[in-house]
Amino acid sequence: MFGKKLQVSLYRYNPEEDKFPYMKKYTIDKPERDIMVLDLLHLLKEQDQSVSYRRSCREGVCGSDGMNINGKNGLACITPISSVIKRNKIELRPLPGLPVIRDLVVDMTEFYAQYEKIKPFLQNETTAPEQERLQSPEERDKLDGLYECILCACCSTSCPSFWWNPDKFVGPAALLQAYRFLADSRDLKTEERLDALSDPFSVYRCHGIMNCVNVCPKGLNPNKAIGEIKSMLHKNKKDIIASDRI
Amino acid sequence: MNNIFTDNIKTIEFDSLIVGGGGSGMRASLELAKSGLKTAVVSKVFPTRSHTVSAQGGITCAIASADPNDDWRWHMYDTVKGADFIGDQDAIEYLCSEGPKAVFELEHMGLPFSRFENGRIYQRPFGGQSKDFGKGGQAARTCAAADRTGHALLHTLYQNNVKEGTKFLNEWFAVDLVKNSKDEVTGVIAFSIENGEVAYLKAQATVLATGGAGRIYASTTNALINTGDGLAMALRAGFPAQDMEMWQFHPTGIYGAGSLVTEGCRGEGGYLINKDGERFMERYAPNVKDLAGRDVVARSMVLEILEGRGCGEKNDHIFLKLDHLGADVLNSKLPGICELSRTFAHVDPVYEPIPVVPTCHYMMGGTPTNVNGQAFTRQNGQDQLIPGLFSAGEAACVSVHGANRLGGNSLLDLVVFGRATGMHIQKELKSGGGVDSATRSDIKKSLERLNALNDSTDGFDPAEVKRELQECMQNYFGVFRRGEFMKKGLDQLNEIKEKVDNLHLKDKSDAFNTSRVEAIELQNLFEVAEATAVSAYQRNESRGAHARDDFPDRDDENWLCHTIFDPQTKEVSKRGVNFEPSKVEAFPPKVRTY
């Protein structure tokens, strides 16, 4: 499937040594079988201990190893090199748009801050029953495609609006979670949640570019969730205007 | 990071400190954050990257949803039997009877459980589950959020910790416990992975919630971060470990990749076949077949392979057949498995079976604790509480899993004992409990290991030594064990110890230096591996997950007991099993068949 050697171009930056980041070329022997990009990084690290990246579950559920692979964001552990290799070359860079701590490790503070901003927890202040709160399978189905997010940041860091306004635009990942709670029949703070999102930046900086949908390693659709939020906001506003007239 | 002198390290003080941001750690911290005690979680990864996230099939608990007559006592019976009778019955009783409360709390927090038509939580059958104390047939007791229950549980706990304002020290690595002159635990030495800053995190109560250590084996379902850090810290501080020979090999890890394929697949109707297409579990467990205990299924699979009936070119794996369930069931009940299987086995379960092999999955042993999460050591044959030290979850051995854990009981263990530990610490600290301060020389002692690595100028390559350790454990301490082989393994471990004590850390930089983290993790893995090997060599019987082909039978006369590994003498002693539950009669040992 490959030539004898594989060339890897890796983004390197160590704040203690480098004034500027640079791309370093590594040549490694062609692996016998198809391996994941994360396995490739393990091989590089055995060659060069100083290579740094995050990883944990190595099966695409923890969201640690989001990175930019040949120009597209994805999870290293579930991306086979055969699917990204171009002329025996692979280029690995950190997720775009966030400050780099070292090599492929980015500072995700702003990403997490947006997540916390949408109050990512169920809000229901009525007295809980002794058993579970009931929810029909149909109501529960509405959470599918939303709750599975692994917070890898592949989507938000591929979004030009998030690059421009990471402090004001909530971004696709956190908006997906905002909708996860708006859509939950057990959550009672719909009004408050919508109010918190109704400014010109939080939601409306999404212009439907769809990069988020294109890169999500879990196959989720933040763009659709954002559309749902927009129509809820719209309806909410109309309701308010209507109630003002009465 | 140069040699760190105790004079210039920062002290950060808390009432309680949780080491580990997985399920048990975040359940404990939630309880403590709500109580108003100054609490921090120190985690080497952002909490939702913890291994709890990989749990799939569910959380087993008698919430009487699938069966309105379900009873926690039946769950208790199954767990005692599954544990091959060396689980402590006071702890199992607490687990099963408190369980429903803990599960309903999770639902109230927002966990997106799958549902039945009547709106109640969906439950599926899992291995080792029965109704009416084994007499009423298969039960369906595992509460599930599709096949992503661990993910849903971990994110829900993180979200609720955000709500309660828990303080997180994310991407901080805890290196060693700090003890005062009275042998009380007063916190940990830790460093920020991001910038290398070292600090003494001082606390009145320190909870080890660092999960398992499956990475001692070459083939494991465990995340790369599962290196037994907390248990190793306790061992280095001289505190014992219990039942370390008991490691669960999950029947269905994806062949070649090790990723877990949930037992829920078999719960939903999937089954294992050998190369002849035979459903062989009918021969080994005629009553419940593929839903026997995990130890039983794993051993049966290895026997099939050893007898030449394995699948594939090398006859070295087994097939898990799911296609007969149909695309609808697979996509709605097991979507994550379909995804994993396509990615790592290049197989679509809708059409083809998944190649699987028994793979190291779970550490039943750990730091011994009581039901309040209080860790203890042994003195003159008696349990002696260690002031300031607590443990919960897979890192701890309370012991509810005994010699073999039932599927779905680990998530229940996390929330029940994380919660119990939090509640107990609250009570203890609010009634004036606590520990004396550590002196400067106490702190210095806990910095020794970090300093030695930072000063290393030559020595062994951590990546190579790790491979050697994992292969040794895989070869000599796997599914089947034999005295003479284990002796070889122990000799090899002695050689590896030399290397582990003399690692060379080439990269001494401070910013996100993962080489430093990996070197320390390797030392932790070694501590756990050594405790495992010594304990396994001592237990001259077969029980639960510990299968000796030189001692094929269970020996209740000599071994109906826990093993306690003492890290100071490297010796193993026995400790009695608790047969005194308070609400029911104890379940006496009997022959374990499925």
Short mmCIF file of C-alpha atoms in Angstrom, two decimals, chain A residues 26-237:
data_model
loop_
_atom_site.label_atom_id
_atom_site.label_comp_id
_atom_site.label_asym_id
_atom_site.label_seq_id
_atom_site.Cartn_x
_atom_site.Cartn_y
_atom_site.Cartn_z
CA TYR A 26 10.83 12.33 10.28
CA THR A 27 11.34 9.31 8.09
CA ILE A 28 10.11 5.99 9.41
CA ASP A 29 10.01 2.48 8.01
CA LYS A 30 6.83 1.53 6.28
CA PRO A 31 4.57 -0.20 8.85
CA GLU A 32 3.71 -3.77 7.90
CA ARG A 33 -0.01 -3.22 8.33
CA ASP A 34 -2.28 -0.21 8.36
CA ILE A 35 -1.94 1.59 11.67
CA MET A 36 -3.69 4.55 13.27
CA VAL A 37 -2.13 8.01 13.33
CA LEU A 38 -1.76 7.63 17.11
CA ASP A 39 0.33 4.47 16.63
CA LEU A 40 2.48 6.47 14.23
CA LEU A 41 3.03 9.08 16.93
CA HIS A 42 4.04 6.32 19.38
CA LEU A 43 6.67 5.21 16.85
CA LEU A 44 7.95 8.78 16.50
CA LYS A 45 8.10 9.19 20.27
CA GLU A 46 10.23 6.07 20.55
CA GLN A 47 12.65 7.74 18.13
CA ASP A 48 12.44 11.12 19.82
CA GLN A 49 11.32 11.22 23.48
CA SER A 50 10.66 14.94 23.30
CA VAL A 51 7.61 14.65 21.00
CA SER A 52 4.51 15.65 22.98
CA TYR A 53 0.80 14.94 22.43
CA ARG A 54 -2.23 13.99 24.50
CA ARG A 55 -3.80 10.52 24.42
CA SER A 56 -5.85 8.30 26.71
CA CYS A 57 -8.49 5.77 25.60
CA ARG A 58 -6.99 5.06 22.13
CA GLU A 59 -10.46 4.10 20.84
CA GLY A 60 -12.18 7.37 20.03
CA VAL A 61 -14.27 7.92 23.14
CA CYS A 62 -12.21 10.16 25.44
CA GLY A 63 -11.48 13.00 23.00
CA SER A 64 -7.83 13.59 24.02
CA ASP A 65 -6.06 13.35 20.70
CA GLY A 66 -7.83 15.77 18.40
CA MET A 67 -5.31 17.22 15.95
CA ASN A 68 -4.96 18.49 12.42
CA ILE A 69 -4.08 15.60 10.12
CA ASN A 70 -3.10 16.52 6.57
CA GLY A 71 -5.19 19.66 6.85
CA LYS A 72 -8.29 18.16 8.45
CA ASN A 73 -9.15 17.93 12.15
CA GLY A 74 -9.67 14.43 13.52
CA LEU A 75 -8.85 11.98 16.29
CA ALA A 76 -5.44 10.37 15.83
CA CYS A 77 -6.51 7.09 17.45
CA ILE A 78 -9.30 6.28 14.99
CA THR A 79 -7.76 7.69 11.83
CA PRO A 80 -5.98 4.95 9.83
CA ILE A 81 -2.91 6.32 8.09
CA SER A 82 -4.12 4.74 4.84
CA SER A 83 -7.05 7.16 4.84
CA VAL A 84 -4.95 10.32 5.08
CA ILE A 85 -1.60 9.53 3.51
CA LYS A 86 -0.72 11.54 0.38
CA ARG A 87 2.31 10.57 -1.71
CA ASN A 88 3.83 8.76 1.25
CA LYS A 89 3.55 11.91 3.39
CA ILE A 90 1.58 12.81 6.47
CA GLU A 91 1.52 16.25 8.05
CA LEU A 92 0.49 16.59 11.69
CA ARG A 93 -0.31 19.92 13.32
CA PRO A 94 -2.10 20.99 16.52
CA LEU A 95 -5.79 21.94 16.39
CA PRO A 96 -5.94 25.38 14.77
CA GLY A 97 -7.04 28.55 16.53
CA LEU A 98 -6.02 27.76 20.10
CA PRO A 99 -2.69 28.71 21.75
CA VAL A 100 -0.08 25.96 21.51
CA ILE A 101 1.48 24.75 24.78
CA ARG A 102 3.91 22.38 23.12
CA ASP A 103 4.03 20.41 19.85
CA LEU A 104 0.51 18.99 19.31
CA VAL A 105 -0.80 20.07 22.72
CA VAL A 106 -3.09 23.10 22.67
CA ASP A 107 -4.41 25.22 25.52
CA MET A 108 -8.13 24.41 25.65
CA THR A 109 -9.07 26.93 28.34
CA GLU A 110 -11.25 29.02 26.03
CA PHE A 111 -12.96 25.96 24.62
CA TYR A 112 -13.87 24.70 28.10
CA ALA A 113 -14.95 28.20 29.18
CA GLN A 114 -17.56 28.25 26.40
CA TYR A 115 -18.75 24.81 27.50
CA GLU A 116 -19.20 26.00 31.09
CA LYS A 117 -20.95 29.15 29.90
CA ILE A 118 -23.95 27.23 28.53
CA LYS A 119 -24.55 25.64 31.98
CA PRO A 120 -23.98 22.09 30.82
CA PHE A 121 -26.05 20.38 33.49
CA LEU A 122 -29.68 19.44 33.91
CA GLN A 123 -31.70 22.13 35.66
CA ASN A 124 -34.86 20.98 37.32
CA GLU A 125 -35.62 22.37 40.74
CA THR A 126 -38.84 20.47 41.33
CA THR A 127 -38.61 17.88 44.08
CA ALA A 128 -37.17 14.72 42.61
CA PRO A 129 -39.33 11.60 42.90
CA GLU A 130 -38.07 8.68 44.95
CA GLN A 131 -37.34 6.80 41.74
CA GLU A 132 -36.24 8.14 38.35
CA ARG A 133 -38.00 10.97 36.52
CA LEU A 134 -39.98 9.32 33.73
CA GLN A 135 -39.08 10.01 30.12
CA SER A 136 -40.68 8.33 27.10
CA PRO A 137 -38.42 6.60 24.55
CA GLU A 138 -39.51 9.27 22.04
CA GLU A 139 -38.44 12.08 24.39
CA ARG A 140 -35.18 10.27 25.05
CA ASP A 141 -34.57 9.80 21.32
CA LYS A 142 -34.28 13.59 21.01
CA LEU A 143 -30.98 13.41 22.91
CA ASP A 144 -29.41 11.02 20.41
CA GLY A 145 -26.82 12.75 18.29
CA LEU A 146 -26.27 15.29 21.07
CA TYR A 147 -25.15 13.63 24.31
CA GLU A 148 -22.44 11.57 22.59
CA CYS A 149 -20.09 14.57 22.22
CA ILE A 150 -16.62 13.81 23.59
CA LEU A 151 -15.36 17.43 23.84
CA CYS A 152 -12.43 16.78 21.51
CA ALA A 153 -12.74 20.32 20.05
CA CYS A 154 -12.28 19.15 16.46
CA CYS A 155 -15.41 21.05 15.43
CA SER A 156 -14.94 24.36 17.26
CA THR A 157 -11.30 24.64 16.17
CA SER A 158 -12.26 24.12 12.53
CA CYS A 159 -14.81 26.92 12.66
CA PRO A 160 -13.73 30.34 11.27
CA SER A 161 -16.29 32.10 13.48
CA PHE A 162 -14.73 30.48 16.54
CA TRP A 163 -11.26 31.53 15.36
CA TRP A 164 -12.46 35.14 15.15
CA ASN A 165 -14.47 35.29 18.37
CA PRO A 166 -13.49 32.44 20.68
CA ASP A 167 -14.54 34.54 23.66
CA LYS A 168 -17.96 35.58 22.36
CA PHE A 169 -19.14 32.92 19.91
CA VAL A 170 -20.04 29.80 21.91
CA GLY A 171 -18.85 27.53 19.12
CA PRO A 172 -20.33 24.31 17.68
CA ALA A 173 -19.28 21.94 20.49
CA ALA A 174 -20.81 23.95 23.32
CA LEU A 175 -23.87 24.86 21.24
CA LEU A 176 -24.47 21.17 20.61
CA GLN A 177 -24.52 20.72 24.39
CA ALA A 178 -26.70 23.79 24.85
CA TYR A 179 -29.25 22.11 22.59
CA ARG A 180 -28.77 18.77 24.40
CA PHE A 181 -30.26 20.42 27.51
CA LEU A 182 -32.87 22.47 25.62
CA ALA A 183 -34.05 19.20 24.06
CA ASP A 184 -34.21 17.27 27.34
CA SER A 185 -37.81 16.87 28.53
CA ARG A 186 -36.53 16.86 32.11
CA ASP A 187 -34.86 20.30 31.92
CA LEU A 188 -37.06 23.22 32.97
CA LYS A 189 -34.85 26.24 32.24
CA THR A 190 -35.59 26.58 28.53
CA GLU A 191 -36.45 30.28 28.78
CA GLU A 192 -33.31 31.16 30.77
CA ARG A 193 -31.10 29.11 28.48
CA LEU A 194 -32.48 30.86 25.39
CA ASP A 195 -32.14 34.31 26.99
CA ALA A 196 -28.48 33.63 27.69
CA LEU A 197 -27.94 32.84 24.00
CA SER A 198 -29.96 35.64 22.42
CA ASP A 199 -27.15 38.20 21.91
CA PRO A 200 -25.68 38.77 18.42
CA PHE A 201 -22.57 36.64 19.08
CA SER A 202 -23.32 33.48 21.11
CA VAL A 203 -25.30 31.68 18.40
CA TYR A 204 -25.67 34.06 15.49
CA ARG A 205 -22.00 34.07 14.55
CA CYS A 206 -22.67 30.64 13.06
CA HIS A 207 -22.98 31.14 9.32
CA GLY A 208 -23.57 27.53 8.42
CA ILE A 209 -20.13 26.87 6.96
CA MET A 210 -20.52 23.24 8.11
CA ASN A 211 -16.84 22.57 8.86
CA CYS A 212 -18.05 21.24 12.23
CA VAL A 213 -20.19 18.57 10.57
CA ASN A 214 -17.41 17.70 8.16
CA VAL A 215 -14.84 16.95 10.88
CA CYS A 216 -16.84 15.51 13.81
CA PRO A 217 -15.21 12.13 14.56
CA LYS A 218 -18.43 10.90 16.18
CA GLY A 219 -20.57 11.77 13.17
CA LEU A 220 -22.60 14.37 15.06
CA ASN A 221 -24.21 17.43 13.49
CA PRO A 222 -23.69 20.63 15.50
CA ASN A 223 -24.97 22.68 12.59
CA LYS A 224 -28.40 21.07 12.84
CA ALA A 225 -28.48 21.66 16.61
CA ILE A 226 -27.59 25.32 16.05
CA GLY A 227 -30.43 25.57 13.53
CA GLU A 228 -32.83 24.20 16.16
CA ILE A 229 -31.59 26.75 18.70
CA LYS A 230 -32.05 29.56 16.18
CA SER A 231 -35.64 28.58 15.52
CA MET A 232 -36.31 28.31 19.26
CA LEU A 233 -34.82 31.77 19.73
CA HIS A 234 -36.95 33.08 16.90
CA LYS A 235 -40.11 31.58 18.34
CA ASN A 236 -39.24 32.83 21.79
CA LYS A 237 -38.82 36.37 20.48
#
